[in-house]
PDB file of C-alpha atoms in Angstrom:
ATOM      1  CA  GLU A  14     106.664   6.822 135.424  1.00 51.00           C
ATOM      2  CA  THR A  15     104.292   5.340 132.817  1.00 63.00           C
ATOM      3  CA  GLY A  16     101.432   7.549 131.671  1.00 89.00           C
ATOM      4  CA  VAL A  17      97.824   6.615 131.062  1.00 94.00           C
ATOM      5  CA  THR A  18      97.359   4.337 128.067  1.00 95.00           C
ATOM      6  CA  GLN A  19      94.193   3.333 126.241  1.00 97.00           C
ATOM      7  CA  SER A  20      93.387   0.643 123.718  1.00 96.00           C
ATOM      8  CA  PRO A  21      92.408   0.391 121.008  1.00 97.00           C
ATOM      9  CA  THR A  22      93.148   3.758 119.376  1.00 95.00           C
ATOM     10  CA  HIS A  23      90.303   3.494 116.886  1.00 96.00           C
ATOM     11  CA  LEU A  24      87.336   1.173 116.640  1.00 96.00           C
ATOM     12  CA  ILE A  25      84.478   0.761 114.186  1.00 98.00           C
ATOM     13  CA  LYS A  26      81.340  -1.091 115.246  1.00 98.00           C
ATOM     14  CA  THR A  27      77.823  -1.456 113.929  1.00 98.00           C
ATOM     15  CA  ARG A  28      74.624  -0.521 115.717  1.00 98.00           C
ATOM     16  CA  GLY A  29      73.531  -3.122 118.271  1.00 98.00           C
ATOM     17  CA  GLN A  30      77.009  -4.532 118.858  1.00 98.00           C
ATOM     18  CA  GLN A  31      78.934  -4.452 122.115  1.00 98.00           C
ATOM     19  CA  VAL A  32      82.336  -2.875 122.705  1.00 98.00           C
ATOM     20  CA  THR A  33      85.020  -3.009 125.417  1.00 98.00           C
ATOM     21  CA  LEU A  34      87.550  -0.225 125.828  1.00 98.00           C
ATOM     22  CA  ARG A  35      90.605  -0.541 128.048  1.00 98.00           C
ATOM     23  CA  CYS A  36      92.618   1.844 130.150  1.00 97.00           C
ATOM     24  CA  SER A  37      95.829   1.412 132.115  1.00 95.00           C
ATOM     25  CA  SER A  38      96.177   3.960 134.853  1.00 91.00           C
ATOM     26  CA  GLN A  39      99.325   5.826 135.722  1.00 88.00           C
ATOM     27  CA  SER A  40     101.594   4.095 138.207  1.00 86.00           C
ATOM     28  CA  GLY A  41     100.465   4.733 141.788  1.00 84.00           C
ATOM     29  CA  HIS A  42      96.979   5.954 140.847  1.00 88.00           C
ATOM     30  CA  ASN A  43      93.997   4.111 142.335  1.00 89.00           C
ATOM     31  CA  THR A  44      91.173   6.054 140.682  1.00 91.00           C
ATOM     32  CA  VAL A  45      90.028   5.888 137.069  1.00 94.00           C
ATOM     33  CA  SER A  46      87.374   8.108 135.495  1.00 94.00           C
ATOM     34  CA  TRP A  47      85.791   7.663 132.072  1.00 97.00           C
ATOM     35  CA  TYR A  48      84.520  10.461 129.845  1.00 96.00           C
ATOM     36  CA  GLN A  49      82.681  10.592 126.520  1.00 97.00           C
ATOM     37  CA  GLN A  50      83.508  13.455 124.169  1.00 96.00           C
ATOM     38  CA  ALA A  51      81.256  13.968 121.167  1.00 94.00           C
ATOM     39  CA  LEU A  52      82.599  15.959 118.239  1.00 91.00           C
ATOM     40  CA  GLY A  53      82.778  19.664 119.031  1.00 89.00           C
ATOM     41  CA  GLN A  54      81.760  19.164 122.669  1.00 92.00           C
ATOM     42  CA  GLY A  55      83.525  18.982 125.996  1.00 93.00           C
ATOM     43  CA  PRO A  56      84.044  15.643 127.729  1.00 95.00           C
ATOM     44  CA  GLN A  57      81.094  14.307 129.702  1.00 95.00           C
ATOM     45  CA  PHE A  58      81.613  12.262 132.863  1.00 94.00           C
ATOM     46  CA  ILE A  59      80.457   8.638 132.545  1.00 96.00           C
ATOM     47  CA  PHE A  60      81.621   7.113 135.835  1.00 94.00           C
ATOM     48  CA  GLN A  61      84.550   6.759 138.182  1.00 93.00           C
ATOM     49  CA  TYR A  62      86.133   3.721 139.836  1.00 92.00           C
ATOM     50  CA  TYR A  63      88.045   3.834 143.081  1.00 89.00           C
ATOM     51  CA  ARG A  64      89.708   0.686 144.395  1.00 87.00           C
ATOM     52  CA  GLU A  65      87.547  -1.532 142.175  1.00 90.00           C
ATOM     53  CA  GLU A  66      84.228   0.053 143.228  1.00 90.00           C
ATOM     54  CA  GLU A  67      82.067   2.452 141.197  1.00 90.00           C
ATOM     55  CA  ASN A  68      82.355   5.832 142.892  1.00 87.00           C
ATOM     56  CA  GLY A  69      80.086   8.255 141.077  1.00 88.00           C
ATOM     57  CA  ARG A  70      78.182   8.078 137.817  1.00 91.00           C
ATOM     58  CA  GLY A  71      77.073  10.643 135.272  1.00 92.00           C
ATOM     59  CA  ASN A  72      73.877  10.738 133.246  1.00 93.00           C
ATOM     60  CA  PHE A  73      74.506   7.622 131.162  1.00 96.00           C
ATOM     61  CA  PRO A  74      72.202   4.595 130.762  1.00 97.00           C
ATOM     62  CA  PRO A  75      72.982   1.192 132.357  1.00 97.00           C
ATOM     63  CA  ARG A  76      74.232  -0.187 129.050  1.00 98.00           C
ATOM     64  CA  PHE A  77      77.401   1.760 129.901  1.00 98.00           C
ATOM     65  CA  SER A  78      79.206  -0.332 132.504  1.00 97.00           C
ATOM     66  CA  GLY A  79      82.713  -0.654 133.799  1.00 96.00           C
ATOM     67  CA  LEU A  80      85.221  -2.589 135.803  1.00 96.00           C
ATOM     68  CA  GLN A  81      88.373  -1.810 137.679  1.00 95.00           C
ATOM     69  CA  PHE A  82      90.942  -4.510 138.328  1.00 94.00           C
ATOM     70  CA  PRO A  83      93.289  -5.034 141.315  1.00 93.00           C
ATOM     71  CA  ASN A  84      96.122  -3.361 139.376  1.00 90.00           C
ATOM     72  CA  TYR A  85      93.750  -0.347 138.944  1.00 91.00           C
ATOM     73  CA  SER A  86      93.435  -0.719 135.179  1.00 94.00           C
ATOM     74  CA  SER A  87      89.881  -0.376 133.940  1.00 96.00           C
ATOM     75  CA  GLU A  88      87.421  -1.351 131.236  1.00 98.00           C
ATOM     76  CA  LEU A  89      84.448   0.495 129.802  1.00 98.00           C
ATOM     77  CA  ASN A  90      81.768  -1.707 128.257  1.00 98.00           C
ATOM     78  CA  VAL A  91      78.964  -0.417 126.094  1.00 98.00           C
ATOM     79  CA  ASN A  92      76.144  -2.749 125.071  1.00 97.00           C
ATOM     80  CA  ALA A  93      73.583  -2.324 122.296  1.00 98.00           C
ATOM     81  CA  LEU A  94      75.573   0.391 120.561  1.00 98.00           C
ATOM     82  CA  GLU A  95      73.683   3.336 119.103  1.00 98.00           C
ATOM     83  CA  LEU A  96      74.793   5.794 116.450  1.00 97.00           C
ATOM     84  CA  ASP A  97      75.031   8.552 119.092  1.00 97.00           C
ATOM     85  CA  ASP A  98      77.645   6.521 120.960  1.00 98.00           C
ATOM     86  CA  SER A  99      80.151   7.555 118.290  1.00 98.00           C
ATOM     87  CA  ALA A 100      82.655   9.677 120.197  1.00 97.00           C
ATOM     88  CA  LEU A 101      86.122   9.920 121.677  1.00 97.00           C
ATOM     89  CA  TYR A 102      86.250   7.975 124.950  1.00 97.00           C
ATOM     90  CA  LEU A 103      88.775   9.263 127.435  1.00 97.00           C
ATOM     91  CA  CYS A 104      89.960   7.736 130.643  1.00 96.00           C
ATOM     92  CA  ALA A 105      91.791   9.622 133.345  1.00 94.00           C
ATOM     93  CA  SER A 106      93.624   8.356 136.376  1.00 92.00           C
ATOM     94  CA  SER A 107      94.298  10.158 139.613  1.00 87.00           C
ATOM     95  CA  GLY A 108      95.867   9.474 142.944  1.00 79.00           C
ATOM     96  CA  THR A 109      95.876  11.558 146.076  1.00 68.00           C
ATOM     97  CA  VAL A 110      95.850  14.927 144.321  1.00 65.00           C
ATOM     98  CA  ASN A 111      93.059  16.650 142.453  1.00 72.00           C
ATOM     99  CA  GLU A 112      94.690  16.543 139.042  1.00 81.00           C
ATOM    100  CA  GLN A 113      93.461  13.907 136.602  1.00 87.00           C
ATOM    101  CA  PHE A 114      95.858  12.561 133.979  1.00 90.00           C
ATOM    102  CA  PHE A 115      94.186  11.726 130.698  1.00 93.00           C
ATOM    103  CA  GLY A 116      94.996   9.043 128.191  1.00 94.00           C
ATOM    104  CA  PRO A 117      95.027   9.693 124.416  1.00 94.00           C
ATOM    105  CA  GLY A 118      91.495   8.333 124.010  1.00 95.00           C
ATOM    106  CA  THR A 119      89.742   5.719 121.899  1.00 97.00           C
ATOM    107  CA  ARG A 120      87.830   6.958 118.862  1.00 96.00           C
ATOM    108  CA  LEU A 121      84.667   4.856 118.496  1.00 98.00           C
ATOM    109  CA  THR A 122      82.622   5.012 115.305  1.00 98.00           C
ATOM    110  CA  VAL A 123      79.219   3.318 115.239  1.00 98.00           C
ATOM    111  CA  LEU A 124      77.776   2.659 111.776  1.00 97.00           C
TER     112      LEU A 124
ATOM    113  CA  SER B   5      75.257  17.884 131.343  1.00 49.00           C
ATOM    114  CA  GLN B   6      77.889  20.551 130.873  1.00 53.00           C
ATOM    115  CA  GLN B   7      78.236  23.033 133.677  1.00 60.00           C
ATOM    116  CA  GLY B   8      80.993  25.281 132.415  1.00 66.00           C
ATOM    117  CA  GLU B   9      80.442  27.581 129.498  1.00 78.00           C
ATOM    118  CA  GLU B  10      83.531  28.985 127.815  1.00 82.00           C
ATOM    119  CA  ASP B  11      83.550  32.272 126.038  1.00 84.00           C
ATOM    120  CA  PRO B  12      84.413  32.881 123.261  1.00 91.00           C
ATOM    121  CA  GLN B  13      83.770  29.633 121.381  1.00 91.00           C
ATOM    122  CA  ALA B  14      86.592  30.475 118.985  1.00 94.00           C
ATOM    123  CA  LEU B  15      89.466  32.951 119.144  1.00 95.00           C
ATOM    124  CA  SER B  16      92.027  33.821 116.499  1.00 96.00           C
ATOM    125  CA  ILE B  17      95.052  35.946 117.390  1.00 96.00           C
ATOM    126  CA  GLN B  18      98.524  36.793 116.070  1.00 97.00           C
ATOM    127  CA  GLU B  19     101.606  35.227 117.596  1.00 97.00           C
ATOM    128  CA  GLY B  20     102.869  37.364 120.478  1.00 97.00           C
ATOM    129  CA  GLU B  21      99.432  38.639 121.466  1.00 97.00           C
ATOM    130  CA  ASN B  22      97.666  37.672 124.667  1.00 97.00           C
ATOM    131  CA  ALA B  23      94.670  35.326 124.650  1.00 97.00           C
ATOM    132  CA  THR B  24      91.912  35.517 127.235  1.00 97.00           C
ATOM    133  CA  MET B  25      89.266  32.849 127.672  1.00 96.00           C
ATOM    134  CA  ASN B  26      86.395  32.997 130.126  1.00 95.00           C
ATOM    135  CA  CYS B  27      84.401  30.302 131.850  1.00 94.00           C
ATOM    136  CA  SER B  28      81.150  30.494 133.786  1.00 94.00           C
ATOM    137  CA  TYR B  29      79.641  27.746 135.915  1.00 92.00           C
ATOM    138  CA  LYS B  30      76.468  27.127 137.863  1.00 90.00           C
ATOM    139  CA  THR B  31      76.986  25.210 141.103  1.00 87.00           C
ATOM    140  CA  SER B  32      79.417  25.281 144.012  1.00 86.00           C
ATOM    141  CA  ILE B  33      82.825  23.801 143.363  1.00 87.00           C
ATOM    142  CA  ASN B  34      85.872  22.482 145.206  1.00 87.00           C
ATOM    143  CA  ASN B  35      88.238  23.688 142.540  1.00 90.00           C
ATOM    144  CA  LEU B  36      88.341  24.683 138.891  1.00 92.00           C
ATOM    145  CA  GLN B  37      90.818  23.334 136.377  1.00 93.00           C
ATOM    146  CA  TRP B  38      91.861  24.287 132.870  1.00 95.00           C
ATOM    147  CA  TYR B  39      92.838  21.708 130.270  1.00 95.00           C
ATOM    148  CA  ARG B  40      94.207  21.879 126.737  1.00 96.00           C
ATOM    149  CA  GLN B  41      93.373  19.486 123.911  1.00 95.00           C
ATOM    150  CA  ASN B  42      95.179  19.243 120.592  1.00 92.00           C
ATOM    151  CA  SER B  43      93.168  18.021 117.595  1.00 83.00           C
ATOM    152  CA  GLY B  44      90.756  15.692 119.413  1.00 70.00           C
ATOM    153  CA  ARG B  45      93.452  13.907 121.369  1.00 82.00           C
ATOM    154  CA  GLY B  46      93.868  13.488 125.132  1.00 85.00           C
ATOM    155  CA  LEU B  47      93.561  16.416 127.497  1.00 92.00           C
ATOM    156  CA  VAL B  48      96.568  17.994 129.164  1.00 93.00           C
ATOM    157  CA  HIS B  49      96.139  19.547 132.593  1.00 92.00           C
ATOM    158  CA  LEU B  50      97.268  23.180 132.669  1.00 95.00           C
ATOM    159  CA  ILE B  51      96.413  24.651 136.032  1.00 94.00           C
ATOM    160  CA  LEU B  52      94.150  24.164 139.062  1.00 93.00           C
ATOM    161  CA  ILE B  53      92.729  26.908 141.225  1.00 95.00           C
ATOM    162  CA  ARG B  54      91.009  26.126 144.509  1.00 93.00           C
ATOM    163  CA  SER B  55      87.722  27.695 145.519  1.00 92.00           C
ATOM    164  CA  ASN B  56      89.465  29.799 148.196  1.00 95.00           C
ATOM    165  CA  GLU B  57      92.041  31.191 145.745  1.00 96.00           C
ATOM    166  CA  ARG B  58      91.522  34.233 143.532  1.00 97.00           C
ATOM    167  CA  GLU B  59      94.497  34.137 141.178  1.00 97.00           C
ATOM    168  CA  LYS B  60      97.174  31.687 140.159  1.00 97.00           C
ATOM    169  CA  HIS B  61     100.136  31.810 137.792  1.00 96.00           C
ATOM    170  CA  SER B  62     102.045  29.121 135.971  1.00 95.00           C
ATOM    171  CA  GLY B  63     104.611  30.237 133.392  1.00 96.00           C
ATOM    172  CA  ARG B  64     102.723  32.192 130.706  1.00 97.00           C
ATOM    173  CA  LEU B  65      99.360  31.212 132.203  1.00 97.00           C
ATOM    174  CA  ARG B  66      97.323  33.288 134.608  1.00 98.00           C
ATOM    175  CA  VAL B  67      94.019  32.066 136.005  1.00 98.00           C
ATOM    176  CA  THR B  68      91.526  34.044 138.042  1.00 98.00           C
ATOM    177  CA  LEU B  69      88.500  32.776 139.927  1.00 97.00           C
ATOM    178  CA  ASP B  70      85.519  34.781 141.155  1.00 96.00           C
ATOM    179  CA  THR B  71      83.264  32.455 143.138  1.00 94.00           C
ATOM    180  CA  SER B  72      80.700  35.206 143.766  1.00 95.00           C
ATOM    181  CA  LYS B  73      80.177  35.520 140.006  1.00 94.00           C
ATOM    182  CA  LYS B  74      80.848  31.815 139.371  1.00 94.00           C
ATOM    183  CA  SER B  75      83.375  32.669 136.711  1.00 95.00           C
ATOM    184  CA  SER B  76      87.019  32.103 135.826  1.00 96.00           C
ATOM    185  CA  SER B  77      89.387  33.382 133.201  1.00 97.00           C
ATOM    186  CA  LEU B  78      92.507  31.960 131.600  1.00 97.00           C
ATOM    187  CA  LEU B  79      95.085  34.355 130.194  1.00 98.00           C
ATOM    188  CA  ILE B  80      97.887  33.109 127.956  1.00 98.00           C
ATOM    189  CA  THR B  81     100.520  35.780 127.509  1.00 97.00           C
ATOM    190  CA  ALA B  82     102.857  36.139 124.525  1.00 97.00           C
ATOM    191  CA  SER B  83     101.072  33.414 122.602  1.00 97.00           C
ATOM    192  CA  ARG B  84     102.896  31.036 120.269  1.00 97.00           C
ATOM    193  CA  ALA B  85     101.724  29.004 117.286  1.00 96.00           C
ATOM    194  CA  ALA B  86     102.153  25.902 119.461  1.00 95.00           C
ATOM    195  CA  ASP B  87      99.402  27.229 121.767  1.00 97.00           C
ATOM    196  CA  THR B  88      96.864  26.502 119.013  1.00 97.00           C
ATOM    197  CA  ALA B  89      94.430  24.058 120.637  1.00 97.00           C
ATOM    198  CA  SER B  90      91.053  23.792 122.338  1.00 96.00           C
ATOM    199  CA  TYR B  91      90.930  24.949 125.948  1.00 96.00           C
ATOM    200  CA  PHE B  92      88.415  23.621 128.465  1.00 95.00           C
ATOM    201  CA  CYS B  93      87.520  24.655 131.943  1.00 94.00           C
ATOM    202  CA  ALA B  94      86.371  21.917 134.296  1.00 93.00           C
ATOM    203  CA  THR B  95      84.717  22.338 137.646  1.00 91.00           C
ATOM    204  CA  ALA B  96      85.586  19.734 140.249  1.00 86.00           C
ATOM    205  CA  ARG B  97      83.203  18.368 142.810  1.00 81.00           C
ATOM    206  CA  LYS B  98      84.051  15.694 145.319  1.00 76.00           C
ATOM    207  CA  ASN B  99      82.206  12.419 144.872  1.00 67.00           C
ATOM    208  CA  SER B 100      80.172  11.297 147.862  1.00 65.00           C
ATOM    209  CA  GLY B 101      82.398   8.302 148.423  1.00 61.00           C
ATOM    210  CA  ALA B 102      86.145   8.185 148.612  1.00 61.00           C
ATOM    211  CA  GLY B 103      88.284   8.638 145.556  1.00 59.00           C
ATOM    212  CA  SER B 104      88.862  11.611 143.363  1.00 68.00           C
ATOM    213  CA  TYR B 105      86.825  14.479 142.035  1.00 79.00           C
ATOM    214  CA  GLN B 106      84.188  14.428 139.336  1.00 84.00           C
ATOM    215  CA  LEU B 107      84.999  16.911 136.585  1.00 90.00           C
ATOM    216  CA  THR B 108      82.317  18.753 134.635  1.00 91.00           C
ATOM    217  CA  PHE B 109      83.632  20.312 131.434  1.00 93.00           C
ATOM    218  CA  GLY B 110      82.443  23.185 129.302  1.00 90.00           C
ATOM    219  CA  LYS B 111      82.305  23.099 125.507  1.00 90.00           C
ATOM    220  CA  GLY B 112      85.695  24.729 125.145  1.00 93.00           C
ATOM    221  CA  THR B 113      87.323  27.630 123.355  1.00 95.00           C
ATOM    222  CA  LYS B 114      89.123  26.884 120.108  1.00 95.00           C
ATOM    223  CA  LEU B 115      92.248  29.053 120.001  1.00 97.00           C
ATOM    224  CA  SER B 116      94.141  29.650 116.780  1.00 97.00           C
ATOM    225  CA  VAL B 117      97.486  31.458 116.991  1.00 97.00           C
ATOM    226  CA  ILE B 118      98.631  32.706 113.609  1.00 96.00           C
ATOM    227  CA  PRO B 119     102.412  32.819 113.074  1.00 94.00           C
TER     228      PRO B 119
END
């Protein structure tokens, strides 16, 4: 069974740029959730995708958008990057049980 | 916004001692989960307790839930240096549509176990 993978591991962007982060869900899981974790804080829910549809969204502006593909992998897109977007971005996949399986995260630095 | 609040923010103990972390939350929940995170990496699921359960055990872990006080505790017995990590509680609420639960995390407790 393959776990949740994320790419890239690290990324450096400048303010105003756009970024795409990728997540491959665990085999058999049809739900992907994205979280933003600022330094020293707990993860904050961005949004969730279930069978290619957005299924719940946290308190994040529209410049945070996502996609889920037929194989249930997912992308997180952030437009017009701001300095405060610097964080660890985590994706988690889940199936029919409550437990969410997290990937190792992508560390985004915005300069 | 963060719903759970862990207490203490940091805890330092000797190997072999027990570690207790507490979590308080604000709204109704379907279940509450505890996760561990090593050095800013991915989170590892430790244990889930449903809203109709009061206590749950898994190996050296014991979790309690008091829904009347909106609080939970995580006890790690006979701690080891490898338990050094940040521990987060997360309350789970079902999204309005289908799919999984939305997790709301606290700020975490940073546990240091000294060999």
